[in-house]
XYZ file of C-alpha atoms in Angstrom:
677
model
C 48.101 24.210 -39.239
C 46.959 22.937 -36.112
C 49.764 20.480 -34.667
C 48.340 16.892 -33.663
C 51.732 15.698 -32.811
C 51.332 16.203 -28.984
C 49.150 13.090 -29.264
C 50.444 9.581 -28.735
C 50.044 7.267 -31.960
C 46.722 5.857 -31.135
C 45.411 9.318 -30.192
C 46.625 10.573 -33.384
C 45.017 8.250 -35.491
C 41.874 8.792 -33.839
C 41.828 12.373 -34.227
C 42.709 11.927 -37.874
C 39.993 9.706 -38.710
C 37.254 11.888 -40.071
C 34.891 10.393 -42.430
C 32.866 7.040 -41.650
C 31.967 5.533 -38.351
C 34.707 5.467 -35.829
C 34.710 3.546 -32.203
C 37.415 5.231 -29.880
C 37.712 2.503 -27.150
C 39.123 4.923 -24.575
C 40.049 3.028 -21.277
C 40.242 4.707 -17.929
C 42.844 7.827 -18.108
C 43.471 7.416 -21.426
C 43.237 11.162 -22.509
C 39.804 10.611 -24.243
C 38.612 14.493 -23.826
C 42.304 15.506 -25.249
C 41.417 13.201 -28.043
C 38.065 14.310 -29.109
C 39.047 18.094 -28.360
C 42.302 17.829 -30.853
C 40.181 15.735 -33.308
C 37.591 18.855 -33.546
C 40.256 21.349 -33.834
C 42.071 19.251 -36.619
C 38.571 18.916 -38.283
C 38.154 22.649 -38.421
C 41.906 24.054 -38.631
C 43.364 21.223 -40.908
C 40.760 19.780 -42.691
C 38.463 22.721 -43.149
C 35.262 21.394 -41.986
C 32.765 24.431 -40.742
C 32.330 24.435 -37.248
C 28.636 24.592 -37.835
C 28.890 21.052 -39.161
C 30.266 19.619 -35.792
C 28.054 18.115 -33.268
C 29.549 16.928 -29.941
C 27.257 15.380 -27.153
C 28.197 14.149 -23.733
C 26.321 12.933 -20.543
C 26.408 15.653 -18.150
C 26.757 19.521 -18.212
C 30.183 19.170 -16.217
C 31.553 17.016 -19.324
C 30.097 19.403 -21.973
C 31.622 22.450 -20.003
C 35.030 20.915 -19.924
C 34.745 20.354 -23.242
C 33.846 23.921 -24.452
C 36.794 25.154 -22.214
C 39.110 22.789 -23.816
C 37.872 23.722 -27.408
C 37.956 27.478 -26.811
C 41.745 27.172 -25.813
C 42.464 25.277 -28.872
C 40.581 27.149 -31.092
C 39.914 30.439 -29.602
C 36.387 31.620 -29.117
C 35.933 33.262 -32.640
C 36.819 30.064 -34.684
C 34.801 27.735 -32.132
C 31.606 29.789 -32.740
C 28.831 27.416 -34.149
C 30.083 24.391 -32.781
C 27.318 22.348 -30.983
C 28.750 21.213 -27.637
C 26.069 19.677 -25.494
C 24.162 17.053 -23.431
C 21.796 14.541 -25.148
C 18.982 16.382 -23.132
C 19.981 19.796 -24.001
C 20.121 18.858 -27.859
C 16.661 17.237 -27.523
C 15.285 20.489 -25.678
C 16.772 22.572 -28.914
C 15.159 20.306 -31.183
C 11.745 20.263 -29.429
C 11.846 23.914 -29.098
C 11.859 24.208 -32.566
C 9.765 21.536 -33.789
C 7.508 19.936 -30.770
C 4.493 21.603 -32.478
C 4.269 18.603 -34.698
C 3.356 16.643 -31.358
C 0.462 18.777 -30.523
C 2.687 21.272 -27.928
C 3.609 24.800 -27.841
C 7.241 25.834 -28.016
C 6.823 27.413 -24.805
C 6.380 24.100 -22.693
C 7.508 23.692 -19.083
C 9.781 20.879 -17.601
C 8.300 19.313 -14.637
C 10.427 17.836 -11.722
C 9.800 14.991 -9.184
C 7.505 16.865 -7.215
C 5.400 18.083 -10.029
C 5.248 14.748 -11.696
C 4.377 13.059 -8.113
C 1.344 15.592 -7.931
C -0.105 14.413 -11.176
C 0.560 10.735 -10.116
C -1.238 11.317 -6.773
C -4.416 13.086 -8.638
C -4.422 10.124 -10.969
C -4.504 7.488 -8.160
C -7.328 9.498 -6.541
C -9.499 8.543 -9.355
C -8.304 4.961 -9.932
C -10.231 2.793 -7.389
C -9.166 -0.537 -6.464
C -10.422 -2.274 -3.486
C -7.899 -2.998 -0.367
C -4.751 -1.894 -2.581
C -2.744 1.028 -1.801
C -0.212 2.161 -4.541
C 3.440 3.837 -4.068
C 3.336 6.866 -6.103
C 7.196 6.550 -6.721
C 6.968 3.040 -7.713
C 4.484 3.794 -10.695
C 6.359 7.088 -11.369
C 9.440 4.793 -11.761
C 7.631 2.347 -13.796
C 6.336 5.603 -16.525
C 10.043 6.658 -16.312
C 11.053 3.179 -17.245
C 8.741 2.440 -20.025
C 9.577 5.962 -21.528
C 13.426 5.183 -21.570
C 12.509 2.263 -23.328
C 10.466 4.083 -25.847
C 7.129 2.485 -24.695
C 4.136 4.702 -24.933
C 0.801 4.375 -22.655
C -1.025 2.849 -25.573
C 1.679 0.415 -26.546
C 2.214 -0.539 -22.602
C -0.555 -3.204 -22.653
C 1.233 -5.051 -25.805
C 4.831 -5.305 -24.022
C 6.696 -7.791 -21.993
C 6.549 -4.922 -19.178
C 2.802 -5.587 -18.425
C 1.143 -8.076 -16.389
C -2.454 -8.117 -16.267
C -2.353 -10.166 -12.901
C -0.242 -7.460 -11.384
C -2.220 -4.559 -9.621
C 0.380 -2.292 -10.071
C 0.658 -2.793 -13.901
C -3.179 -2.152 -14.005
C -2.739 1.062 -11.838
C 0.353 2.261 -13.770
C -1.882 1.592 -17.327
C -4.629 4.019 -15.905
C -1.876 6.510 -14.413
C 0.346 6.633 -17.486
C -2.664 7.489 -19.964
C -4.036 10.200 -17.209
C -0.242 11.515 -16.634
C 0.408 12.385 -20.342
C -2.863 13.622 -21.096
C -2.583 16.005 -17.885
C 0.975 17.079 -19.275
C 0.062 17.957 -22.568
C -3.038 19.851 -21.148
C -0.477 22.126 -18.859
C 1.950 22.257 -21.873
C 4.406 20.600 -19.893
C 7.074 17.682 -20.119
C 8.966 15.607 -17.740
C 12.777 14.672 -17.691
C 12.023 11.429 -19.318
C 9.776 12.773 -22.126
C 12.487 15.173 -23.643
C 14.261 12.119 -25.291
C 11.267 10.264 -25.748
C 9.328 12.762 -27.485
C 12.345 13.925 -29.782
C 12.802 9.994 -30.622
C 8.964 10.086 -31.434
C 9.588 13.369 -33.416
C 12.147 11.661 -35.506
C 9.984 8.501 -36.174
C 6.660 10.169 -37.054
C 7.914 13.092 -39.000
C 11.242 11.900 -40.692
C 11.753 15.194 -42.414
C 12.552 16.540 -39.035
C 15.263 13.905 -38.360
C 16.737 14.599 -42.204
C 16.606 18.388 -41.317
C 18.975 17.775 -38.056
C 21.065 14.781 -39.806
C 21.792 17.340 -42.579
C 22.774 20.212 -40.149
C 24.893 18.016 -38.309
C 27.526 16.236 -40.561
C 29.894 15.127 -38.189
C 28.546 13.776 -35.056
C 30.839 12.511 -31.778
C 29.085 10.967 -28.844
C 31.225 10.530 -25.707
C 30.432 7.978 -22.741
C 28.838 5.905 -25.460
C 28.777 2.589 -22.879
C 26.183 4.668 -20.906
C 23.869 5.021 -23.817
C 20.227 3.431 -23.429
C 17.680 2.145 -25.973
C 16.057 5.709 -26.681
C 19.692 7.368 -27.012
C 20.776 4.830 -29.612
C 17.532 5.661 -31.618
C 18.229 9.462 -31.181
C 21.504 9.026 -32.619
C 20.252 6.815 -35.533
C 17.905 9.756 -36.395
C 20.701 12.209 -36.238
C 22.947 10.077 -38.744
C 19.868 9.177 -41.005
C 21.656 11.008 -43.886
C 25.573 10.151 -43.306
C 27.534 7.824 -41.109
C 30.187 10.290 -40.114
C 29.597 9.377 -36.460
C 32.477 9.116 -34.009
C 31.563 7.267 -30.483
C 34.037 7.394 -27.534
C 33.579 4.845 -24.746
C 34.935 2.033 -22.366
C 32.751 -1.037 -21.906
C 34.773 -1.632 -18.877
C 33.180 1.318 -17.217
C 29.348 0.606 -18.070
C 27.943 0.572 -14.760
C 24.860 2.475 -15.026
C 22.256 -0.483 -16.129
C 20.009 0.574 -13.101
C 19.546 3.682 -15.235
C 18.760 2.163 -18.231
C 22.245 2.071 -20.031
C 22.784 -0.760 -22.378
C 26.370 -2.061 -22.708
C 25.609 -3.790 -25.933
C 25.328 -0.622 -27.843
C 28.915 -0.143 -27.636
C 29.459 -3.839 -27.799
C 27.699 -4.193 -31.156
C 28.493 -0.696 -32.788
C 30.486 -2.722 -35.312
C 27.204 -4.489 -36.269
C 25.292 -1.410 -36.525
C 27.543 0.619 -38.652
C 29.396 -1.246 -41.492
C 33.329 -0.414 -42.038
C 33.573 0.841 -38.524
C 37.206 1.816 -37.532
C 38.160 0.640 -34.202
C 40.873 2.402 -32.454
C 41.965 1.262 -28.693
C 43.567 4.184 -26.272
C 45.517 1.902 -24.049
C 47.998 4.230 -22.381
C 47.112 5.407 -18.943
C 47.987 8.779 -17.628
C 46.384 8.427 -14.425
C 47.541 5.428 -12.166
C 50.653 3.763 -11.653
C 51.328 0.430 -13.397
C 50.672 -1.325 -10.102
C 47.310 -0.175 -9.438
C 46.809 -0.948 -13.306
C 47.847 -4.438 -12.949
C 45.273 -4.939 -10.213
C 42.644 -3.398 -12.407
C 43.539 -5.419 -15.429
C 43.572 -8.842 -13.735
C 40.147 -8.191 -11.952
C 38.507 -7.121 -15.264
C 39.888 -9.777 -17.526
C 37.523 -12.204 -16.121
C 34.594 -10.629 -17.790
C 33.906 -12.447 -20.962
C 31.588 -10.298 -22.588
C 33.745 -7.183 -23.352
C 36.284 -5.657 -25.867
C 39.711 -7.151 -25.301
C 42.207 -4.322 -24.337
C 44.859 -3.768 -21.456
C 45.930 -0.693 -19.872
C 49.342 0.166 -19.348
C 51.144 3.080 -17.684
C 54.809 4.091 -17.784
C 54.532 5.323 -14.078
C 56.411 2.127 -12.047
C 56.550 4.183 -8.769
C 54.737 3.499 -5.572
C 53.861 0.439 -3.914
C 51.271 -2.354 -4.620
C 47.751 -2.198 -3.564
C 46.887 -3.344 -0.321
C 43.605 -5.213 1.110
C 43.095 -4.846 4.771
C 41.154 -7.628 6.713
C 39.362 -5.582 9.486
C 37.419 -7.152 12.740
C 34.192 -5.538 12.315
C 32.464 -1.937 10.832
C 34.131 -0.006 13.508
C 37.413 -1.343 13.560
C 37.488 -0.501 9.615
C 36.527 3.098 9.729
C 39.376 3.531 12.820
C 42.032 2.105 10.912
C 41.098 4.131 7.479
C 40.920 7.261 9.661
C 43.946 6.705 11.340
C 45.971 6.419 7.976
C 44.474 9.575 7.035
C 45.520 11.171 10.113
C 48.905 10.026 9.135
C 48.264 11.572 5.558
C 47.476 14.587 6.988
C 50.354 14.724 9.541
C 52.567 15.113 6.299
C 51.244 17.937 4.775
C 49.456 16.454 2.008
C 46.284 18.021 0.702
C 42.992 16.479 2.009
C 41.351 17.050 -1.363
C 43.126 14.284 -2.902
C 42.253 11.592 -0.539
C 38.852 9.473 -1.254
C 36.572 7.141 0.526
C 34.688 5.140 -1.790
C 31.721 2.835 -0.923
C 29.234 0.818 -2.359
C 26.319 1.942 -0.371
C 25.496 4.994 1.630
C 24.591 2.913 4.458
C 28.222 2.249 4.923
C 29.173 6.009 5.688
C 28.168 6.784 9.427
C 31.041 4.994 11.014
C 33.426 6.823 8.848
C 31.631 10.212 9.463
C 31.696 9.726 13.170
C 35.623 8.768 13.116
C 36.209 11.747 11.005
C 34.711 14.132 13.133
C 36.048 12.825 16.364
C 39.579 13.169 14.784
C 38.679 16.472 13.644
C 39.614 15.921 9.834
C 37.625 17.942 7.410
C 35.436 16.199 5.143
C 32.546 16.416 2.378
C 30.196 13.981 1.659
C 29.103 14.154 -2.293
C 25.202 13.781 -2.147
C 22.564 15.111 0.347
C 19.633 17.700 -0.262
C 20.530 19.618 -3.310
C 20.175 23.477 -3.341
C 17.329 23.753 -5.790
C 15.341 21.235 -4.106
C 14.955 23.570 -0.979
C 11.542 24.853 -0.601
C 12.291 28.591 -0.953
C 14.339 28.027 -4.004
C 11.533 25.913 -5.502
C 9.049 28.423 -4.564
C 10.821 31.150 -6.598
C 11.495 28.840 -9.555
C 7.563 28.296 -9.756
C 7.217 31.952 -9.965
C 9.699 32.102 -12.917
C 8.127 29.207 -14.734
C 4.617 30.665 -14.221
C 5.641 33.677 -15.504
C 7.263 32.106 -18.687
C 4.604 29.638 -19.051
C 0.961 30.381 -17.172
C -0.055 26.995 -18.169
C 2.226 25.250 -15.857
C -0.360 24.548 -13.338
C 1.597 22.550 -10.647
C 3.958 25.696 -10.340
C 0.940 27.808 -10.161
C -0.802 26.207 -7.501
C 2.730 26.166 -5.305
C 2.751 29.680 -5.355
C -0.824 30.817 -5.680
C -0.663 31.206 -1.568
C 3.213 32.161 -1.258
C 3.041 34.694 0.257
C -0.292 34.644 1.745
C -3.015 35.765 -0.136
C -5.727 33.790 1.876
C -6.103 31.286 -1.085
C -6.813 28.053 0.759
C -8.046 24.657 -0.720
C -11.732 25.847 -0.912
C -10.901 28.676 -3.093
C -8.589 27.009 -5.164
C -11.490 24.305 -5.991
C -14.087 26.589 -6.874
C -11.192 28.263 -9.305
C -10.788 24.317 -10.431
C -14.363 24.162 -10.732
C -15.094 27.198 -12.758
C -12.068 26.049 -15.020
C -13.292 22.757 -15.784
C -16.796 24.203 -16.405
C -15.628 26.805 -19.022
C -12.693 24.688 -20.311
C -10.055 26.959 -19.068
C -6.675 26.485 -17.690
C -6.252 27.430 -13.968
C -4.460 30.680 -14.908
C -7.217 31.571 -17.250
C -9.884 30.964 -14.773
C -8.159 33.078 -12.410
C -7.924 35.991 -14.896
C -11.281 35.789 -15.447
C -11.804 36.118 -11.621
C -15.159 34.408 -10.699
C -14.609 35.618 -6.942
C -14.498 39.532 -7.958
C -15.627 41.753 -5.297
C -14.379 39.260 -2.588
C -10.536 39.561 -0.640
C -9.692 36.610 -2.364
C -10.509 38.186 -5.516
C -8.461 41.196 -4.766
C -5.624 39.367 -4.322
C -5.960 37.141 -7.281
C -6.207 40.132 -9.571
C -3.132 41.639 -8.058
C -1.372 38.314 -8.677
C -2.312 37.850 -12.248
C -0.821 41.688 -12.790
C 2.452 40.775 -11.199
C 2.613 37.733 -13.423
C 1.693 39.574 -16.434
C 4.127 42.631 -15.728
C 7.075 40.399 -14.975
C 6.381 38.349 -18.113
C 7.163 41.801 -20.009
C 9.896 42.710 -17.244
C 12.198 39.756 -17.809
C 12.162 40.422 -21.643
C 13.062 44.130 -20.976
C 15.520 44.090 -17.708
C 18.302 41.677 -17.117
C 17.833 38.143 -15.938
C 19.307 39.446 -12.245
C 17.446 42.507 -12.161
C 14.067 41.261 -12.877
C 14.390 38.432 -10.113
C 15.510 40.958 -7.558
C 12.767 43.146 -8.356
C 10.179 40.175 -8.159
C 11.549 39.132 -4.944
C 11.177 42.629 -3.477
C 7.735 42.990 -4.838
C 6.194 39.931 -3.661
C 8.058 40.915 -0.141
C 9.627 37.305 -0.125
C 12.226 38.034 2.549
C 9.343 39.289 5.055
C 7.283 36.205 4.105
C 10.469 34.046 5.005
C 10.524 35.945 8.301
C 7.078 35.182 9.354
C 7.097 31.568 8.218
C 9.865 30.449 10.834
C 9.829 30.964 14.781
C 13.889 30.567 14.702
C 15.497 33.913 13.457
C 18.524 31.584 12.860
C 16.434 29.525 10.260
C 14.695 32.471 8.591
C 18.481 33.868 7.990
C 19.627 30.762 6.745
C 16.460 30.425 4.501
C 17.146 34.454 3.252
C 20.874 33.412 2.499
C 19.602 30.562 0.278
C 17.395 33.428 -1.706
C 20.522 35.538 -1.785
C 22.414 32.585 -3.111
C 19.886 31.835 -5.816
C 20.073 35.336 -6.957
C 24.016 35.041 -7.138
C 23.252 31.592 -9.343
C 21.233 34.172 -11.938
C 24.087 36.497 -11.718
C 26.591 33.795 -12.587
C 24.523 32.487 -15.281
C 24.360 36.065 -16.754
C 27.901 36.304 -16.586
C 28.635 32.960 -18.520
C 25.752 33.230 -20.921
C 25.779 37.102 -21.818
C 23.036 37.662 -24.278
C 21.533 34.279 -24.013
C 20.918 34.822 -20.472
C 17.134 34.862 -20.976
C 14.249 33.372 -18.664
C 13.830 30.399 -20.883
C 17.243 29.506 -21.111
C 18.090 29.778 -17.194
C 14.808 27.680 -16.538
C 16.232 24.888 -18.803
C 19.451 24.914 -17.075
C 18.029 24.589 -13.954
C 15.456 21.869 -14.556
C 17.718 19.786 -16.839
C 20.724 19.997 -14.395
C 21.516 16.405 -15.675
C 20.687 13.775 -13.397
C 23.956 12.008 -13.746
C 26.168 14.927 -12.625
C 28.120 14.768 -9.505
C 28.632 17.496 -7.155
C 28.967 20.005 -10.098
C 30.187 23.240 -8.263
C 33.246 25.366 -9.310
C 35.429 22.161 -9.808
C 38.095 23.284 -7.225
C 38.595 20.539 -4.520
C 38.768 21.867 -1.012
C 41.247 20.474 1.555
C 38.575 18.017 2.679
C 38.251 14.166 2.588
C 35.943 13.192 -0.165
C 33.229 10.456 0.503
C 31.179 9.252 -2.303
C 29.768 6.086 -3.787
C 31.502 4.017 -6.521
C 28.890 5.061 -8.784
C 29.427 8.893 -8.240
C 33.204 8.511 -8.459
C 33.151 7.641 -12.259
C 35.209 10.327 -13.919
C 36.841 11.539 -10.921
C 40.531 10.973 -9.819
C 42.228 11.152 -6.731
C 46.041 10.422 -5.221
C 44.922 8.061 -2.349
C 41.804 6.079 -2.653
C 40.316 3.881 -0.002
C 37.662 1.247 -1.414
C 35.834 0.103 1.930
C 33.621 -2.898 2.195
C 35.038 -5.207 -0.519
C 32.802 -7.954 0.507
C 30.502 -10.373 -0.963
C 26.891 -8.907 -0.719
C 28.386 -5.707 -0.515
C 30.733 -5.691 -3.963
C 29.115 -7.664 -5.595
C 25.930 -6.403 -4.217
C 23.827 -8.887 -2.261
C 20.710 -8.224 -4.663
C 22.720 -9.449 -7.692
C 23.826 -12.305 -5.878
C 20.365 -13.134 -4.711
C 18.752 -12.764 -8.105
C 21.170 -14.829 -9.730
C 22.196 -11.872 -12.036
C 25.429 -11.709 -14.163
C 27.826 -10.120 -11.849
C 29.941 -8.620 -14.892
C 28.398 -5.025 -13.954
C 29.454 -5.290 -10.480
C 33.177 -6.385 -11.366
C 32.968 -3.170 -13.873
C 32.143 -1.026 -10.654
C 35.008 -2.515 -8.851
C 37.346 -1.861 -11.902
C 35.954 1.841 -11.973
C 36.802 2.321 -8.218
C 40.376 0.869 -8.578
C 40.950 3.312 -11.640
C 39.931 6.081 -9.530
C 43.582 5.926 -7.542
C 46.200 7.666 -9.096
C 49.401 7.180 -6.197
C 47.929 4.684 -3.664
C 45.149 2.296 -3.214
C 43.906 0.612 -0.289
C 41.010 -1.783 -0.289
C 39.272 -2.899 3.049
C 36.617 -5.953 4.227
C 35.313 -6.781 7.767
C 34.692 -9.948 9.087
C 31.716 -8.602 10.962
C 29.464 -6.009 9.563
C 26.916 -4.301 11.383
C 24.006 -4.139 9.208
C 20.707 -2.685 10.236
C 21.610 -3.304 14.066
C 22.722 -6.704 13.303
C 26.475 -8.253 13.198
C 26.605 -10.306 10.472
C 29.550 -12.710 9.483
C 31.390 -11.172 6.046
C 33.436 -12.788 3.455
C 35.898 -10.644 1.134
C 34.820 -9.936 -2.439
C 35.295 -12.723 -4.769
C 36.877 -9.964 -6.826
C 39.973 -10.102 -4.581
C 40.066 -13.387 -2.704
C 41.832 -15.160 -5.731
C 44.239 -12.092 -6.856
C 47.842 -13.173 -6.490
C 50.099 -11.413 -3.968
C 52.281 -9.870 -6.843
C 49.043 -7.832 -7.604
C 47.551 -6.937 -4.066
C 49.263 -7.225 -0.708
C 46.738 -8.732 1.511
C 47.219 -7.454 5.543
C 45.147 -8.826 8.060
C 44.871 -5.954 10.175
C 42.969 -7.811 12.865
C 45.624 -10.780 13.757
C 42.460 -12.293 14.927
C 43.204 -10.724 18.271
C 39.738 -10.807 19.461
C 39.117 -14.569 18.878
C 40.722 -17.480 20.663
C 42.696 -20.057 18.806
C 39.773 -22.376 18.590
C 37.511 -19.714 17.395
C 39.947 -18.555 14.991
C 40.133 -22.024 13.318
C 36.466 -22.475 13.437
C 36.067 -19.109 11.817
C 38.459 -19.633 8.858
C 37.142 -23.101 8.207
C 33.661 -21.847 8.204
C 34.682 -18.887 5.800
C 36.661 -20.745 3.270
C 33.905 -23.462 3.155
C 30.906 -20.830 2.842
C 33.094 -18.725 0.423
C 33.929 -21.722 -2.014
C 30.092 -22.849 -1.624
C 29.235 -19.280 -3.004
C 31.758 -19.351 -5.753
C 30.551 -22.643 -6.922
C 27.062 -21.572 -6.815
């Protein structure tokens, strides 16, 4: 028998509730992953449920990997075999790879990234003529993504609340959306938003497919349910079409992704969607001190549309959180870095220190001060490794080898390395393909330029692609990629492409790191490390994942947005810029929107701290070169001193007595006015 007595009473009840709908309201730091993995182990080892009947879905690859590792430790790899632990998108991909032919696609479809998507939108806009109007490609693509995430097809767009016939952008979007989807299907490709959109379409139009997977997965668990959108809700409904053995885990107080389409009503209304739901609250926090949790509780209880729960902790050590009033932006950065210097001198690990902020525009002063103080730091964000040119070139090669219909990837590599294939040659090939109803690769294979230098290059290119299509099946992923890079002389191409030897060397190192990534992938997935699964891993790198590396913190201060911090924890947290128009954000205030999500974002930031929490605000903040008066956030202004210690770090030393009196008078009058509004 598997022992679940190590769980607290609420966790144990959740682990033992197997049949029927179950809602686990798991507060911050309440051990939800432990609860879910113990529940899986109990189902298999104590109840006798087959691992093949169990599906557990998370939002990020990182979360799915963590669940894999924990379940393996509890069960051992042999007894774990057969469980499906994955993300929404990777599950949908599995289903589409098996059944997308019902929708008119081939199973070897490609997955296009943002650059590929924009290329099609650009092409569509060239054909859409509207006098004196220039359209933003990204804005139109964003609208198409919004429509897909709301389950709206190109044909349905005109009949929805999202369409305004007086709006030029909606007129353009309607045209582009149709053109875009036709091109994707012609290229046998899907985009990231299509993955769930098409899976739901598949379930709706072919209910026997939904029934097949519902009967396959008899017990379903969904993590971070508060972050699901309407499409994910429909997807889950399809998966539970033959039973109601669904367990969802989440915290409505940590729902902070409405801008991505997350719908908090999915978790708030779960009991209405599934009758006879059992609700279990995990309110014991194992992360933060009781003093930090008291602040979090007193702030979040102001939200009216929430499930009632109060987090508690047995850790009563440490001091109350502090809020520091700072003179201006530079002063704020200076006193935070001074405190970190003090921490560093005490020999504490800097990887457990985080600076959290609402907007990336807040970063430069802190980065400058950290550099001056010679404190090592890392900023979560910046250009992703797989977005670098050389890496995208090689991914395009792999994609074309896997799916020659992937025209955008094909266009990218047709002259990489140089084959004398310019725009004029490409135009001839495209025209030939259009005339004979051929894909671009089929047109190249027919080689209408035979007998020319370009024709010779094209013939060699086709031979290379064909040969590596076979080699990636007979050689290991690592060997085939290394051979391809050598055959196309890609390192020599890099050297010719950059005047600076240092830059060329760095670019070659990137390629070597890319090769190492295939090695790590092969080591992890063994016989499943195919070209197809590797491409899926690359192109499906979940958009909600944050800083997904080896999971080992370096001895560096961590800087990140509040949104990026969700799911993480640090001994010491500095939440900077706790001001009106930053937190809550000015857009929320200006548009008269409900500030509940902003308060939840504040709550997420506070509950990242384990031992010490410092909040800051500035009386003056430089924004785009202008110094503007700032006021503390409404989330902290009325919090009593027994929850939060206010420390004015300025002493108003930079003001005369008369200026200080005037400032305080204006400050409180304006603040009261904003709260009344």
